[in-house]
Short mmCIF file of C-alpha atoms in Angstrom, two decimals:
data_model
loop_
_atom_site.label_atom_id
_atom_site.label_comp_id
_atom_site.label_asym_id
_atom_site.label_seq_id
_atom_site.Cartn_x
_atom_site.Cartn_y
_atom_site.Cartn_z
CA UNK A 1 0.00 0.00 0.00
CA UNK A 2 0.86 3.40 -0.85
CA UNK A 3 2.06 5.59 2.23
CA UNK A 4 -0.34 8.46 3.17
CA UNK A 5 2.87 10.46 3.70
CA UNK A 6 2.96 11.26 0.39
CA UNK A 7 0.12 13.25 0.79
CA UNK A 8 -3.35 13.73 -0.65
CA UNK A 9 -4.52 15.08 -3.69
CA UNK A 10 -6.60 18.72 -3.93
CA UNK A 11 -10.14 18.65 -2.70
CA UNK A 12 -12.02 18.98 -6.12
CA UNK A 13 -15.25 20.94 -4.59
CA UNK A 14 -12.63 23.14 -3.11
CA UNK A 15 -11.21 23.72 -6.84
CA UNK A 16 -14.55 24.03 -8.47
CA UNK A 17 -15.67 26.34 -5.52
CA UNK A 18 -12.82 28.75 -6.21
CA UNK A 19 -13.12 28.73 -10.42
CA UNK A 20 -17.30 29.28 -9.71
CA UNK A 21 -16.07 32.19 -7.94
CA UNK A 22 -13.80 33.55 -9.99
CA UNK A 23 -15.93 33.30 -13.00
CA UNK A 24 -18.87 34.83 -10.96
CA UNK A 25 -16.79 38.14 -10.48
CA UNK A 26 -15.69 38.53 -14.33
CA UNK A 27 -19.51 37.92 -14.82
CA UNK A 28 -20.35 40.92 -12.41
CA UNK A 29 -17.37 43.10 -14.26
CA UNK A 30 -19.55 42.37 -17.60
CA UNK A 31 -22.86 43.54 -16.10
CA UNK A 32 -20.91 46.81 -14.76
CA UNK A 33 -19.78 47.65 -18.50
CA UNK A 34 -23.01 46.62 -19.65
CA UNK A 35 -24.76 49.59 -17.67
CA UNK A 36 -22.02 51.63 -17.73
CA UNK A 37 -22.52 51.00 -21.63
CA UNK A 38 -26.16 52.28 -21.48
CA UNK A 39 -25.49 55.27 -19.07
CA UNK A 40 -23.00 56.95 -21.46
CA UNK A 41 -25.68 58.06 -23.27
CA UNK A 42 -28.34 59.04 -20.67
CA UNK A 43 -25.29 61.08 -18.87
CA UNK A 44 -23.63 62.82 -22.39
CA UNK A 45 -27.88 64.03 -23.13
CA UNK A 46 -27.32 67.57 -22.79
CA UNK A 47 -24.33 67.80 -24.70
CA UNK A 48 -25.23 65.58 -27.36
CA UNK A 49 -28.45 67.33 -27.95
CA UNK A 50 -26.25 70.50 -27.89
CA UNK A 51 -23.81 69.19 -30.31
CA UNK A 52 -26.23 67.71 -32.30
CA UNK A 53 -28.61 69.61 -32.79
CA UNK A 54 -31.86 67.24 -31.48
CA UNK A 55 -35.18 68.02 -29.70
CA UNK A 56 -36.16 66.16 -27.13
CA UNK A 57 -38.26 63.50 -29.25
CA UNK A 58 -35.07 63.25 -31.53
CA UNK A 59 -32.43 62.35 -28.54
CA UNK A 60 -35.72 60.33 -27.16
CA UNK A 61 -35.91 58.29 -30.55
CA UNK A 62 -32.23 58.14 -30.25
CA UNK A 63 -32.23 56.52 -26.89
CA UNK A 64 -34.99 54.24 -27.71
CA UNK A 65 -32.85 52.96 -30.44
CA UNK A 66 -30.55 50.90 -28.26
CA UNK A 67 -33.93 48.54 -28.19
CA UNK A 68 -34.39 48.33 -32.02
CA UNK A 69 -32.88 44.67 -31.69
CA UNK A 70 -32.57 44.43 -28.25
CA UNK A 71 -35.59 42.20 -27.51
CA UNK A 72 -34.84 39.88 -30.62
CA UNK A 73 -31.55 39.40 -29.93
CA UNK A 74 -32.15 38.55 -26.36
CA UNK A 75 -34.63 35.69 -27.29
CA UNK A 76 -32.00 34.54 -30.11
CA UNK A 77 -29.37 34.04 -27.75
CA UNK A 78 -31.04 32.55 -25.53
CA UNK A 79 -31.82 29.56 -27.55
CA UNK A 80 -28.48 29.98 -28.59
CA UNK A 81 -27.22 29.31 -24.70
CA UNK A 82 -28.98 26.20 -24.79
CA UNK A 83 -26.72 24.88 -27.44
CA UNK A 84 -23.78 26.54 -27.08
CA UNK A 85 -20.38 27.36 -24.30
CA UNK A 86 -21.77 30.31 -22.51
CA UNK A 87 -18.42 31.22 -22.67
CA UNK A 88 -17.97 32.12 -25.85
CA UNK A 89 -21.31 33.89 -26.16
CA UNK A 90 -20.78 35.89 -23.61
CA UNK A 91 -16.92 36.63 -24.93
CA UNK A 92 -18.59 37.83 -28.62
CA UNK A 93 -20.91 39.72 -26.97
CA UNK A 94 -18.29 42.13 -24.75
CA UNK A 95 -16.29 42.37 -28.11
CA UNK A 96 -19.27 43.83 -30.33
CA UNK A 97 -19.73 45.88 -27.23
CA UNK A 98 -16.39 47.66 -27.32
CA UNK A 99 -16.58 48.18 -30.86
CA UNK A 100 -19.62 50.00 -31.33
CA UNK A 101 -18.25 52.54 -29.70
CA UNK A 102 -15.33 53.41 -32.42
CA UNK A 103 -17.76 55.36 -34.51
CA UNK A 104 -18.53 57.38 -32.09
CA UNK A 105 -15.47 58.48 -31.07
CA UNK A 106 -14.47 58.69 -34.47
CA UNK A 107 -17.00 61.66 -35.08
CA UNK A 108 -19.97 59.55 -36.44
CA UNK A 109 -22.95 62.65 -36.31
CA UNK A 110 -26.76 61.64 -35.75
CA UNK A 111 -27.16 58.53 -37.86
CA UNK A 112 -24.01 57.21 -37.03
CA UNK A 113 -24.75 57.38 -33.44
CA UNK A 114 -28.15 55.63 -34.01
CA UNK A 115 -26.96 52.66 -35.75
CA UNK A 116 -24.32 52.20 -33.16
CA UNK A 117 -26.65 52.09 -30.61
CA UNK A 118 -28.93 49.84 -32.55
CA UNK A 119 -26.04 47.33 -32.91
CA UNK A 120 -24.69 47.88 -29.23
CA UNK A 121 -28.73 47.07 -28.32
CA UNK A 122 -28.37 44.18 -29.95
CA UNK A 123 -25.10 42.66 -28.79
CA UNK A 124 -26.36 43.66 -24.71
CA UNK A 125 -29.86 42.23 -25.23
CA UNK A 126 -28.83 38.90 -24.55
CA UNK A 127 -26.29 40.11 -21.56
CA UNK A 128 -28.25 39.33 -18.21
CA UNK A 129 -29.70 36.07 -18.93
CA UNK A 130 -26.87 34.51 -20.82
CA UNK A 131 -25.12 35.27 -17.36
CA UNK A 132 -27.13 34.39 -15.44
CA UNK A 133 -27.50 30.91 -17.15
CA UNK A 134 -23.49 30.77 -17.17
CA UNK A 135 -23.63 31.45 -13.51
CA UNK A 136 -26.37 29.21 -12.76
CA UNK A 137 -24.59 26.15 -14.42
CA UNK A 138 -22.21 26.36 -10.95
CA UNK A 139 -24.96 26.59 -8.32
CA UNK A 140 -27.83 24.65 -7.38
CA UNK A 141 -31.03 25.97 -6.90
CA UNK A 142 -30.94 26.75 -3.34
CA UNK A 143 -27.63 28.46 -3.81
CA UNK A 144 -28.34 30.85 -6.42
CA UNK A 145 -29.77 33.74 -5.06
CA UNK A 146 -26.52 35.44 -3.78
CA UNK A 147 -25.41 34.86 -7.86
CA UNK A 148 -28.10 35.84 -9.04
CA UNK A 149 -28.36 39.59 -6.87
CA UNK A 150 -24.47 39.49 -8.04
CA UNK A 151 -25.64 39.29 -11.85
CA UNK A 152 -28.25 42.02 -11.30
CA UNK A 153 -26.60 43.74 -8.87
CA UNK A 154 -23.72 44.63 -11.64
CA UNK A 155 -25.71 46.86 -13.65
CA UNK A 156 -26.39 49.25 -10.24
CA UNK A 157 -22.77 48.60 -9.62
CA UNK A 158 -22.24 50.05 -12.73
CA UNK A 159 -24.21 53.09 -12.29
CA UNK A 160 -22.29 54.12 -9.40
CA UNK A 161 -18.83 53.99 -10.75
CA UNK A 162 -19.54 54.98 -14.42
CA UNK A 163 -22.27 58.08 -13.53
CA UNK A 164 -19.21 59.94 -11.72
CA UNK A 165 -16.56 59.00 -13.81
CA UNK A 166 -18.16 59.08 -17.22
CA UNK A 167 -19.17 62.34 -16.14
CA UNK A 168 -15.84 63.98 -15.11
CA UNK A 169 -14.51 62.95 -18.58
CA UNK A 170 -17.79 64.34 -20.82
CA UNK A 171 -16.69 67.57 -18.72
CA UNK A 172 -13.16 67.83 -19.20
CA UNK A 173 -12.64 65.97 -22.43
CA UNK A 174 -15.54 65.84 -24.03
CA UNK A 175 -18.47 63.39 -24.24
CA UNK A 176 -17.03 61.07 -27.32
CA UNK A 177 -13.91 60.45 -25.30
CA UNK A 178 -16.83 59.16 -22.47
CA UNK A 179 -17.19 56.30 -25.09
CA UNK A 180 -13.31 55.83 -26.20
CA UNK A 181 -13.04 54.48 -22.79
CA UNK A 182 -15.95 52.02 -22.75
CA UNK A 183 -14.21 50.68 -25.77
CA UNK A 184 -10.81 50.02 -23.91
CA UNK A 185 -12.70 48.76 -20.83
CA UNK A 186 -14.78 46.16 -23.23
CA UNK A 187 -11.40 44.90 -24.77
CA UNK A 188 -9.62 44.35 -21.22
CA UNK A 189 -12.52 42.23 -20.88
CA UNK A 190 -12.19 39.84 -23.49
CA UNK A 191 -8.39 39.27 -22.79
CA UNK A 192 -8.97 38.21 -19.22
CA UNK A 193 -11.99 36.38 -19.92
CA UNK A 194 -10.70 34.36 -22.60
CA UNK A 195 -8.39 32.56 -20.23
CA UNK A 196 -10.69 32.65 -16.94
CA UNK A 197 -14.21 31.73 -18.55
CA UNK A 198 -15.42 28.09 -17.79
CA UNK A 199 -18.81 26.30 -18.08
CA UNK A 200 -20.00 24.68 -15.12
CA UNK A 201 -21.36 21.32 -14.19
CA UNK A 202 -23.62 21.88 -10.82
CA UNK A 203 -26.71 20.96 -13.65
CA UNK A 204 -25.19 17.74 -14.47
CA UNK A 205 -26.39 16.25 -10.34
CA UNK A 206 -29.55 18.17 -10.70
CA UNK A 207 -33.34 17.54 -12.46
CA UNK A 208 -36.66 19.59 -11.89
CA UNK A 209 -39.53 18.02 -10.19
CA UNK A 210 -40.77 14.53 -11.14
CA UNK A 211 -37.55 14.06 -13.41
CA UNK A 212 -35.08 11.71 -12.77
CA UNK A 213 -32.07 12.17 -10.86
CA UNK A 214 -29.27 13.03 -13.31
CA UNK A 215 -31.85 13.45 -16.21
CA UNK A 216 -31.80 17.29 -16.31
CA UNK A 217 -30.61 18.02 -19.59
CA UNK A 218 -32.78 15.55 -21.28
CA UNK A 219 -35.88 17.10 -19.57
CA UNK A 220 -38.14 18.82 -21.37
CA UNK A 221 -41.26 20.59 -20.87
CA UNK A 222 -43.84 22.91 -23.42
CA UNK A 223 -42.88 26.25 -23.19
CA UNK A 224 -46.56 27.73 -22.65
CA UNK A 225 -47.02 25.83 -19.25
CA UNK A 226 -43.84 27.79 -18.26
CA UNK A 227 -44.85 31.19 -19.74
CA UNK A 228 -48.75 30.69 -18.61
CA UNK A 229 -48.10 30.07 -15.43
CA UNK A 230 -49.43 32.73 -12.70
CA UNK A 231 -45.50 32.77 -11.43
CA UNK A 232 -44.26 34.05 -14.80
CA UNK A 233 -46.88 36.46 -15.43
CA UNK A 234 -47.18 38.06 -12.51
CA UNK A 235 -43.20 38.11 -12.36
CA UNK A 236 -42.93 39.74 -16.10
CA UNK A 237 -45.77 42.71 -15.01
CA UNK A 238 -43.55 44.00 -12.41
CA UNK A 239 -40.50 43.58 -14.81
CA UNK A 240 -41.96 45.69 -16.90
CA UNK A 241 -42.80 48.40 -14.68
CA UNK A 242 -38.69 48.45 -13.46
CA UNK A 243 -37.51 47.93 -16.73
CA UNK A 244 -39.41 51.01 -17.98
CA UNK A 245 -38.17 52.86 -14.36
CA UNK A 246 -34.63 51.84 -15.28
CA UNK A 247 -34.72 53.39 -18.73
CA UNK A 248 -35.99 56.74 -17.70
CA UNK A 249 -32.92 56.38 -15.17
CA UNK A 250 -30.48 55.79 -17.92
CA UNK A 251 -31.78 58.12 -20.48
CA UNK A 252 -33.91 60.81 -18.82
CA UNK A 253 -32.98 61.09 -14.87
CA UNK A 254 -29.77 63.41 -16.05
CA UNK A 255 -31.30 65.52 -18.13
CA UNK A 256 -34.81 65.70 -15.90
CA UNK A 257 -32.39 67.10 -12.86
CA UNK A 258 -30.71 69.58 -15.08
CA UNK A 259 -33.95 71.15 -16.89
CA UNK A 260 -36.81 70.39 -14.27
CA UNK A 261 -34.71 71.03 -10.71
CA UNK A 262 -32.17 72.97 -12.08
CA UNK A 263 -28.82 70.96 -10.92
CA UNK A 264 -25.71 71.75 -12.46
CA UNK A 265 -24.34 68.89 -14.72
CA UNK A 266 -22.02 67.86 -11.77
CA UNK A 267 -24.02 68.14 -9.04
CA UNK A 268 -26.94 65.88 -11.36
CA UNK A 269 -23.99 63.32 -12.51
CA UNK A 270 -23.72 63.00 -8.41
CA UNK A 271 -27.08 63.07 -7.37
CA UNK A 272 -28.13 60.36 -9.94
CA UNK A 273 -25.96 57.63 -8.24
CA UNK A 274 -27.75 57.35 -5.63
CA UNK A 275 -30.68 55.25 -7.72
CA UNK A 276 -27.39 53.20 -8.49
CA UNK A 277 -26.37 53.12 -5.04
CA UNK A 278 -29.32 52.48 -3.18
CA UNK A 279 -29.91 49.83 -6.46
CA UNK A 280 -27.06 48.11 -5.83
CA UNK A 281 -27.28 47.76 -2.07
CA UNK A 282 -30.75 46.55 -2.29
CA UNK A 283 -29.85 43.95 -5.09
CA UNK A 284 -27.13 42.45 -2.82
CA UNK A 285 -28.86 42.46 0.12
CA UNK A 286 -32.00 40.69 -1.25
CA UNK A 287 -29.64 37.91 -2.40
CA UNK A 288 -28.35 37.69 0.90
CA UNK A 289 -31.63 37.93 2.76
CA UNK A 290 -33.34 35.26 0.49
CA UNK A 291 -30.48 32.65 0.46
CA UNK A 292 -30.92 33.02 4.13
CA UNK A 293 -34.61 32.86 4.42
CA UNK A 294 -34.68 29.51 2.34
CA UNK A 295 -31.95 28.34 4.47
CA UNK A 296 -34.14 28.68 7.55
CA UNK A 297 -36.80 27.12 5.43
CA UNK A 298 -38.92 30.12 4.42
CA UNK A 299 -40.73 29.32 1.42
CA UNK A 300 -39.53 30.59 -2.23
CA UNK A 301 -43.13 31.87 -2.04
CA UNK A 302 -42.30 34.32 0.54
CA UNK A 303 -38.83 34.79 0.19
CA UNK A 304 -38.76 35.21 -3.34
CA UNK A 305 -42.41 36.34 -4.60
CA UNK A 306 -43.27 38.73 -1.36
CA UNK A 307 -40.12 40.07 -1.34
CA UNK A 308 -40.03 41.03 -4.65
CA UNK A 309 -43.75 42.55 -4.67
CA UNK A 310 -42.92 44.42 -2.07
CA UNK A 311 -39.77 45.91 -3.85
CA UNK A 312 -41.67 46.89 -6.83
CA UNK A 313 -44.92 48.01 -4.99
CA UNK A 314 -42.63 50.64 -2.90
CA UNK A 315 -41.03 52.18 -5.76
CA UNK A 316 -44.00 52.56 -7.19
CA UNK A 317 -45.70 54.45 -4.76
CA UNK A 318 -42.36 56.44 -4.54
CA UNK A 319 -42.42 57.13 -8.15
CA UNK A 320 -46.30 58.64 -7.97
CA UNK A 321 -45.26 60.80 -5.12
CA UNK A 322 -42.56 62.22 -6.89
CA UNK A 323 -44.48 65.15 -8.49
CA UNK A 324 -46.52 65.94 -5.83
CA UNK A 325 -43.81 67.51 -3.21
CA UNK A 326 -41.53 70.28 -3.59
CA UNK A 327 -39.24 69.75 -0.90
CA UNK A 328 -35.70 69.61 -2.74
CA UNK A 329 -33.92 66.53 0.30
CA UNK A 330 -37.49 64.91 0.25
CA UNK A 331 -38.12 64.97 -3.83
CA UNK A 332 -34.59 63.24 -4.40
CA UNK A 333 -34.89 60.99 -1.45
CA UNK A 334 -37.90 59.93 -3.26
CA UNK A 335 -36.00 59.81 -6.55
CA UNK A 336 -33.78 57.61 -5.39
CA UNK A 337 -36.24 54.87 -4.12
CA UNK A 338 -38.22 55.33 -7.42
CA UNK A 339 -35.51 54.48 -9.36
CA UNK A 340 -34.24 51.52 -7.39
CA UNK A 341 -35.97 49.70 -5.40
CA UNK A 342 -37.79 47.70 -8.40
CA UNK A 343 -34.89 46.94 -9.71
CA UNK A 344 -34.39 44.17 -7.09
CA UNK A 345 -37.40 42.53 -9.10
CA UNK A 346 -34.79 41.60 -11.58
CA UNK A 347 -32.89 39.17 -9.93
CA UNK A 348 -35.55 37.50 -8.05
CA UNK A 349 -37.18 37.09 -11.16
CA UNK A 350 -34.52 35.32 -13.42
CA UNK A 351 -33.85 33.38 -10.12
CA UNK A 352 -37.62 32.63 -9.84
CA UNK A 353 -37.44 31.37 -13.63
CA UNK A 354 -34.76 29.33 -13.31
CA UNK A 355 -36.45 27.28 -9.82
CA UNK A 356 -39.84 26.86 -12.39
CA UNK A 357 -37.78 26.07 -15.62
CA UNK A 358 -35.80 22.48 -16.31
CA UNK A 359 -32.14 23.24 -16.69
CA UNK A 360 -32.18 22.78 -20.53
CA UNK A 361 -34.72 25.30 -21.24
CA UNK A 362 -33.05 27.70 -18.84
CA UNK A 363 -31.37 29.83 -21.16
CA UNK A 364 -34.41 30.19 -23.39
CA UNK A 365 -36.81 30.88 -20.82
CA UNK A 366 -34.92 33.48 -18.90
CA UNK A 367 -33.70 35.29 -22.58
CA UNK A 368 -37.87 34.97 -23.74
CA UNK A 369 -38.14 37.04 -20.61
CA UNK A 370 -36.09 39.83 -20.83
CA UNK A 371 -37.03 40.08 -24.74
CA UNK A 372 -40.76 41.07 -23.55
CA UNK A 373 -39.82 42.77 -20.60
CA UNK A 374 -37.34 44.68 -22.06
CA UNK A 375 -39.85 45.70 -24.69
CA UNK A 376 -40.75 48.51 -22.04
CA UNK A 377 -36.91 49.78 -22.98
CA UNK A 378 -37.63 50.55 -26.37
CA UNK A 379 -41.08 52.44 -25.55
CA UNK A 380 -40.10 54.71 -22.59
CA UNK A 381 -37.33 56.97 -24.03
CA UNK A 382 -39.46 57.96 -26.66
CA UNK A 383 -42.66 58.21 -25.55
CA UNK A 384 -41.25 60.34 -22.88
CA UNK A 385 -39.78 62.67 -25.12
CA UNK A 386 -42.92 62.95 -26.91
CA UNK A 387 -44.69 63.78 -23.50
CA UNK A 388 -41.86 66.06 -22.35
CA UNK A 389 -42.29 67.88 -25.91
CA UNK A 390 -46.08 67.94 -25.96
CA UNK A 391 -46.61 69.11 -22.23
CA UNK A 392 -44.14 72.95 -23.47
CA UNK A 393 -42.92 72.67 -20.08
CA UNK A 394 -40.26 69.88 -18.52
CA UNK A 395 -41.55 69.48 -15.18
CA UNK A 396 -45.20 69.18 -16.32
CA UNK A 397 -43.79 66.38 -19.26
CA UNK A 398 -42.23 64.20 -16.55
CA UNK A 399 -44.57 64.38 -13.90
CA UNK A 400 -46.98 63.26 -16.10
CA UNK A 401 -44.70 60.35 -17.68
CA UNK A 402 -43.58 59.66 -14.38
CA UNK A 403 -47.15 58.44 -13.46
CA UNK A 404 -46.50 55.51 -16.25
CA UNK A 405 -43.68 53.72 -14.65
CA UNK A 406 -45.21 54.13 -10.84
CA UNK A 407 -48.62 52.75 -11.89
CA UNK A 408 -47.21 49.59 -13.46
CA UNK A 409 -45.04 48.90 -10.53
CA UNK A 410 -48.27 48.90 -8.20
CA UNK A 411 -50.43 46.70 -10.71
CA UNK A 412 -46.74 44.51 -11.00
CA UNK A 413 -46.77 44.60 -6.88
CA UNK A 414 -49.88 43.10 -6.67
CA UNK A 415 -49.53 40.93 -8.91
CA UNK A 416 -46.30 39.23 -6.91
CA UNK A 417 -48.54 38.89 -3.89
CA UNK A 418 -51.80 36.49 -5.51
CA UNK A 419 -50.19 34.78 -7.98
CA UNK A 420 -46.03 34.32 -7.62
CA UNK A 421 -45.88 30.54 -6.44
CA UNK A 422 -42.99 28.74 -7.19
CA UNK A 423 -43.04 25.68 -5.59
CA UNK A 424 -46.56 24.99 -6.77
CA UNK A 425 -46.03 25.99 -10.67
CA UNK A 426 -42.87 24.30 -10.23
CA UNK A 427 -44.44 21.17 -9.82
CA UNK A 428 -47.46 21.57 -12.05
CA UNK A 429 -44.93 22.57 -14.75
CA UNK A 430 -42.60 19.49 -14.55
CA UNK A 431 -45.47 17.52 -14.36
CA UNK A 432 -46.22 18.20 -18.00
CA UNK A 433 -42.46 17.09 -19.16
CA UNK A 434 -40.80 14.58 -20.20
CA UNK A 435 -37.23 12.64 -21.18
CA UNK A 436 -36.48 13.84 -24.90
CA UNK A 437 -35.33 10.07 -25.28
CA UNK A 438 -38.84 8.99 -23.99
CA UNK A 439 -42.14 8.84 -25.75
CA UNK A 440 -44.45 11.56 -25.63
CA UNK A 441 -46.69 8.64 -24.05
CA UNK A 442 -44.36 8.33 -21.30
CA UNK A 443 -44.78 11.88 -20.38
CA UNK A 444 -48.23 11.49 -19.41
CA UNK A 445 -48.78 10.47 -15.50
CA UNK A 446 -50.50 7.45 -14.31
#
């Protein structure tokens, strides 16, 4: 017998535990470019407008643009993700990323601008759930809510260290240098990633309900009973609401604390991190508060739904008190729950998704998702701008398209608390599947 002297060889959970993590914080570098990606433009308004030479339904028709594509792409990809290394997807997409921004910086005017947003749209569409699904495939279920606020919780991340920066170089350089350096960030990217990316294998030991053990990537079930369910639907009507809150905040916050409350460009490029701020706090601390919950043995029901309808039902109600008070500390205090707050719906959504949806539909399901939510992305810039433009005066314009976001988020609250179930439409879901290697017959219980 060999001597145990010799010593023994590395614990491989240890191994795997340390590449999950390491892959889980390039993933939550590629969510901060993403947003930061999307600010630039929100942040560089004034100017651009300036420089340009748009009204306020141009630049709006110009910030809708980034959705042109965004929504098909997004559902593309995502059956894409079920085929294919999330790796790789996620290393094309970064790449595209950083060079849409070369015409800019190169002097591209109006219609150069637009179609490098449209093509940027495109390439980020897909960004959040391919991650998340790349995360995902190195946690289990009951270990993914922590990822999953990480995933989400990169775009506020964002926010806070591209609003001050970005803004400090639009000041002193000029607002096309703002997107010379999301270029050279995007590239840095790639390098690293390219050696550090990996696919993992926690899906491999794990099936949804009434599957086999070890029989998760031959399960399938119809995608209606997924996107039917009272979980999804519920989950994708406060989306929506958030989604269309988290466009204003990347296209029209800026400009709205300029023109309406009369900030300097500074002190709005400050002020407007606090959304991202307050967003990314509350992201990360769901994560941590859920994981927890379930590990005490709190329901996904509550943990996951309640939470979440909460989130969305308080910025909501934040976002139709907005208009109505005129105290300067109070109105951005306000603001800043508004404009964050639902955000958290994001993660416990996707995670929500993934708990209802067999592991080889995962990427699909989660992509379908933020294609229609999303959708609110490409309608809020510019119907904004037309209500801005219509109402003559700014503050009038966004109080009233303020009251579209904060109305959804209630109905989208609400929603969360009848209908979000996941254990239950878990079940009934799976129930419908079956073993692609099986007979439909099979599929049916006895």
């Amino acid at each position: 017998m060999k001597s145990s002297n010799l010593g023994t060889p590395a614990d491989p959970s240890k191994k795997s535990g340390s590449r999950a993590w390491a892959v889980m914080a390039m993933l939550l570098v590629f969510m901060l470019i993403n947003y930061a990606d999307k600010a630039v433009l929100g942040l560089a308004a004034n100017p651009i407008m300036r420089d340009l030479g748009l009204s306020h339904s141009e630049y709006g028709l110009l910030a809708s643009s980034f959705f042109f594509l965004f929504n098909i792409s997004a559902i593309a990809f995502g059956f894409m993700a079920n085929r294919f290394p999330a790796k790789w997807l996620l290393f094309g997409m970064a790449l595209v990323w950083g060079l849409t921004q070369l015409p800019v910086v190169a002097g591209a005017g109006f219609a150069g601008l637009l179609i490098s947003r449209i093509v940027l749209g495109a390439a980020e569409g897909p960004a959040q759930p391919v991650a998340m699904h790349a995360a995902f495939k190195w946690f289990p279920n009951e270990k993914r809510s922590i990822p999953g606020a990480l995933i989400s919780g990169g775009g506020g991340l964002g926010g806070v260290l591209a609003a001050p920066l970005l803004t400090l170089v639009i000041i002193n350089f000029g607002w096309r240098w703002a997107f010379l350096s999301l270029f050279l960030v995007g590239v840095l990217w790639c390098g690293v990633w390219a050696f550090v990316g990996r696919e993992g294998t926690a899906d491999r030991v794990s099936a949804p309900i009434s599957a086999e053990p070890g029989a998760a990537a031959a399960f399938r079930v119809p995608y209606r009973r997924i996107l039917l369910s009272g979980t999804w639907l519920a989950g994708f009507v406060g989306g929506f609401g958030a989604y269309w809150t988290s466009t204003l905040l990347l296209a029209w916050v800026p400009s709205y604390l300029e023109t309406s409350l009369g900030y300097s460009a500074v002190a709005a490029g400050t002020i407007v991190t606090a959304p991202w701020v307050l967003k990314t706090v509350a992201t990360f601390g769901q994560g941590a508060l859920t994981q927890w919950m379930m590990h005490r043995g709190v329901s996904s029901r509550v943990s996951r739904g309640i939470l979440g309808g909460c989130a969305v039902f308080l910025a909501g109600s934040a976002m139709l008190l907005v208009p109505l008070v005129s105290h300067p500390g109070v109105k951005i205090a306000l603001i800043t729950v508004a404009f964050s707050i639902g955000a958290v719906k994001f993660a416990i959504g996707q995670t929500i998704n993934a708990e209802i949806t067999p592991p080889a539909q995962r990427g699909a399901v989660m992509s379908l998702t933020v294609g229609l939510v999303t959708l609110a992305g490409l309608a809020a810039p510019y119907v904004t701008g037309r209500i801005v433009e219509a109402a003559g005066d700014p503050t009038t314009g966004f109080a009233i398209a303020f009251a579209i976001p904060g109305t959804l988020m209630l109905i989208g609250g609400l929603l969360a608390f009848a209908f979000v179930r996941p254990e239950r439409d878990a079940a009934r879901i799976a129930a419908h599947g079956r073993r692609i290697d099986q007979p439909k017959a099979a599929a049916t219980p006895t």
